[in-house]
Short mmCIF file of C-alpha atoms in Angstrom, two decimals:
data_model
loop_
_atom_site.label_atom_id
_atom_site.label_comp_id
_atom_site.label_asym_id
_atom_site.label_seq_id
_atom_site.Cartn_x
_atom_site.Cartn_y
_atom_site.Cartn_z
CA UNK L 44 -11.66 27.77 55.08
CA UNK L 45 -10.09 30.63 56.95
CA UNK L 46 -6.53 29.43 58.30
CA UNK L 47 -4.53 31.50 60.69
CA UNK L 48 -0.55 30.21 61.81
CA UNK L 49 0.91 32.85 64.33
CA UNK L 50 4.81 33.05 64.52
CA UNK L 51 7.43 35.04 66.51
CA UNK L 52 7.76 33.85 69.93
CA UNK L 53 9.60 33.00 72.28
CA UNK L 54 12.21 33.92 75.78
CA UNK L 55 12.59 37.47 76.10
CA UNK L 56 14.17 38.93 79.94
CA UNK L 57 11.87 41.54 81.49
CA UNK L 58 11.61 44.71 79.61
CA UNK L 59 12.84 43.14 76.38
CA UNK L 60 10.65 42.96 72.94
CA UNK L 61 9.05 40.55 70.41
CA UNK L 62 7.15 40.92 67.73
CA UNK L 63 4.69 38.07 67.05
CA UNK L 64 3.15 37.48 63.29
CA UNK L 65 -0.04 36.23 62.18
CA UNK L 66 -0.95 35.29 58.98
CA UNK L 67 -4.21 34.94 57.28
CA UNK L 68 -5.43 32.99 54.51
CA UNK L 69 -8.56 31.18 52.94
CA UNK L 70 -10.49 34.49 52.92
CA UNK L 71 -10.85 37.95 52.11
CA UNK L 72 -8.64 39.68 54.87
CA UNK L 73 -9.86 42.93 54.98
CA UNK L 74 -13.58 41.44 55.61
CA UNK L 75 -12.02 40.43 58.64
CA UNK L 76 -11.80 41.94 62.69
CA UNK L 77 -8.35 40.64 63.70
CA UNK L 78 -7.83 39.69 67.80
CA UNK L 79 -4.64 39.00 69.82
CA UNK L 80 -5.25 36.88 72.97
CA UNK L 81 -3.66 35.46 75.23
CA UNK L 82 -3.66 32.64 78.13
CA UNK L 83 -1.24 31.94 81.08
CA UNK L 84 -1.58 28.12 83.07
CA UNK L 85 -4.48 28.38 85.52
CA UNK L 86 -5.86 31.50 83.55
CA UNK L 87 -8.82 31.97 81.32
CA UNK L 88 -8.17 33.13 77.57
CA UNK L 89 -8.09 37.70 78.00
CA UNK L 90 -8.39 39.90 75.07
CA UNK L 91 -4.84 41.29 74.38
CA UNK L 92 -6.14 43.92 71.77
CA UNK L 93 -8.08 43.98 68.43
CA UNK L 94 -7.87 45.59 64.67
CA UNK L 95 -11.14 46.35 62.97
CA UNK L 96 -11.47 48.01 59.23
CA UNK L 97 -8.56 47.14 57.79
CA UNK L 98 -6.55 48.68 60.57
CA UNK L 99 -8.32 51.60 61.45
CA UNK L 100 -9.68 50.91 64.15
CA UNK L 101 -7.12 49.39 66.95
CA UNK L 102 -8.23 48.92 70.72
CA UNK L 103 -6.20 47.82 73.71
CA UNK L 104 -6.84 46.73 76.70
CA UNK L 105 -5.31 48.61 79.70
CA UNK L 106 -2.15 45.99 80.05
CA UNK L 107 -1.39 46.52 76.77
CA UNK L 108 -1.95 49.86 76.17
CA UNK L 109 1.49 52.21 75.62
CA UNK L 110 3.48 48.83 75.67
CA UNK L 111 1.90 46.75 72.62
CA UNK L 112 1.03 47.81 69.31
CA UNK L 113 -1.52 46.30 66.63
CA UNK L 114 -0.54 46.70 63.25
CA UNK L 115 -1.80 45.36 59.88
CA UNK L 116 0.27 44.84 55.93
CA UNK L 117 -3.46 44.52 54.56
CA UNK L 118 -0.87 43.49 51.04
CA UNK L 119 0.24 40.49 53.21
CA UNK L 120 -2.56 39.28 54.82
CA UNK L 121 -0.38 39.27 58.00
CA UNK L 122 -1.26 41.29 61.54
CA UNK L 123 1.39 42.05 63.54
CA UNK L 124 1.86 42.39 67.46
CA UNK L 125 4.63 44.44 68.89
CA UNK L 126 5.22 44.14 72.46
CA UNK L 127 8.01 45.99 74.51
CA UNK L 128 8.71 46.30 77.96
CA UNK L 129 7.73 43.02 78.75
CA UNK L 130 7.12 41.60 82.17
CA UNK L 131 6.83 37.89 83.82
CA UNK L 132 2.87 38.14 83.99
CA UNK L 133 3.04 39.06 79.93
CA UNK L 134 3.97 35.02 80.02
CA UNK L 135 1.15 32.90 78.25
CA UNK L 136 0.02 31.54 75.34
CA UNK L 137 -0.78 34.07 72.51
CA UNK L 138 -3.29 33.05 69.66
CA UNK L 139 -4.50 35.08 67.01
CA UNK L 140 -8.23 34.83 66.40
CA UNK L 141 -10.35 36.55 63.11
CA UNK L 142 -14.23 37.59 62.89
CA UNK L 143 -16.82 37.98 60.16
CA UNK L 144 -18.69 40.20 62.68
CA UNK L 145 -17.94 43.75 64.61
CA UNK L 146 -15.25 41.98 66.88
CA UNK L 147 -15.60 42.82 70.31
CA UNK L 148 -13.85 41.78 73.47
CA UNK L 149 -14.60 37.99 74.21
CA UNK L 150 -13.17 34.81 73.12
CA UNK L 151 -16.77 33.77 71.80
CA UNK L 152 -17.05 36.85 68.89
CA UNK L 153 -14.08 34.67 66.81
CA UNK L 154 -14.69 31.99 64.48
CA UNK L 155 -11.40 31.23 63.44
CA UNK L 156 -8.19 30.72 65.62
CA UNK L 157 -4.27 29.67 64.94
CA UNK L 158 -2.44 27.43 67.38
CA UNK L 159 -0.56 29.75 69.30
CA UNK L 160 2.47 30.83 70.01
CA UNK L 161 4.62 30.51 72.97
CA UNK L 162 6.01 34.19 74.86
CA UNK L 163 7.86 33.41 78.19
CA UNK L 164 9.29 36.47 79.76
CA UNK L 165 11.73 35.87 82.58
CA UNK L 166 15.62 36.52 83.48
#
């Protein structure tokens, strides 16, 4: 069974960084899309970004775009999130999710999800 356990957050003030971890097992990783989403109190889960084909294809959505960047060590069966300049509405909840399929944009394309990890960004 596919098993994902994210890692790496935590407080950060506004416009500091964090790198998050998220590592895969039970599975052939490179079979895999990879997805980083998130969820703030009140909020529904959002689509952070996504990794598909080993890496080479990486999509954003427009918060994260120029700020956050998707990266995979295909050796390590780990994906990686890199987020800088971070503001108080980055706050929430980040889980990292895997597909068999194409991966695309909602919650519902993932079969397989870690627990999350915690990111709180404020002074």
């Amino acid at each position: 069974q596919v098993h994902l356990v994210e890692s790496g957050g935590g407080l950060v003030q506004p416009g500091g960084s964090l790198k998050l971890s998220c590592v895969f097992s039970g599975g052939d990783f490179s079979a895999y899309a990879m997805a980083w989403f998130r969820q703030a109190p009140g909020k529904e889960r959002e689509l952070v970004g996504l990794s598909r084909f080993s890496g080479s294809n990486t999509l954003y959505r427009g918060m994260a775009r120029g700020r956050f960047t998707i990266s995979r060590d295909n050796a390590k069966n780990t994906v990686y999130q890199e987020m800088n300049s971070l503001r108080p509405d980055d706050t929430a909840l980040y889980y990292c999710a895997a597909s068999t399929g194409y991966g695309r944009y909602t919650p519902g394309d993932y079969e397989f999800w870690g627990q999350g990890t915690q990111v709180t960004v404020s002074p």
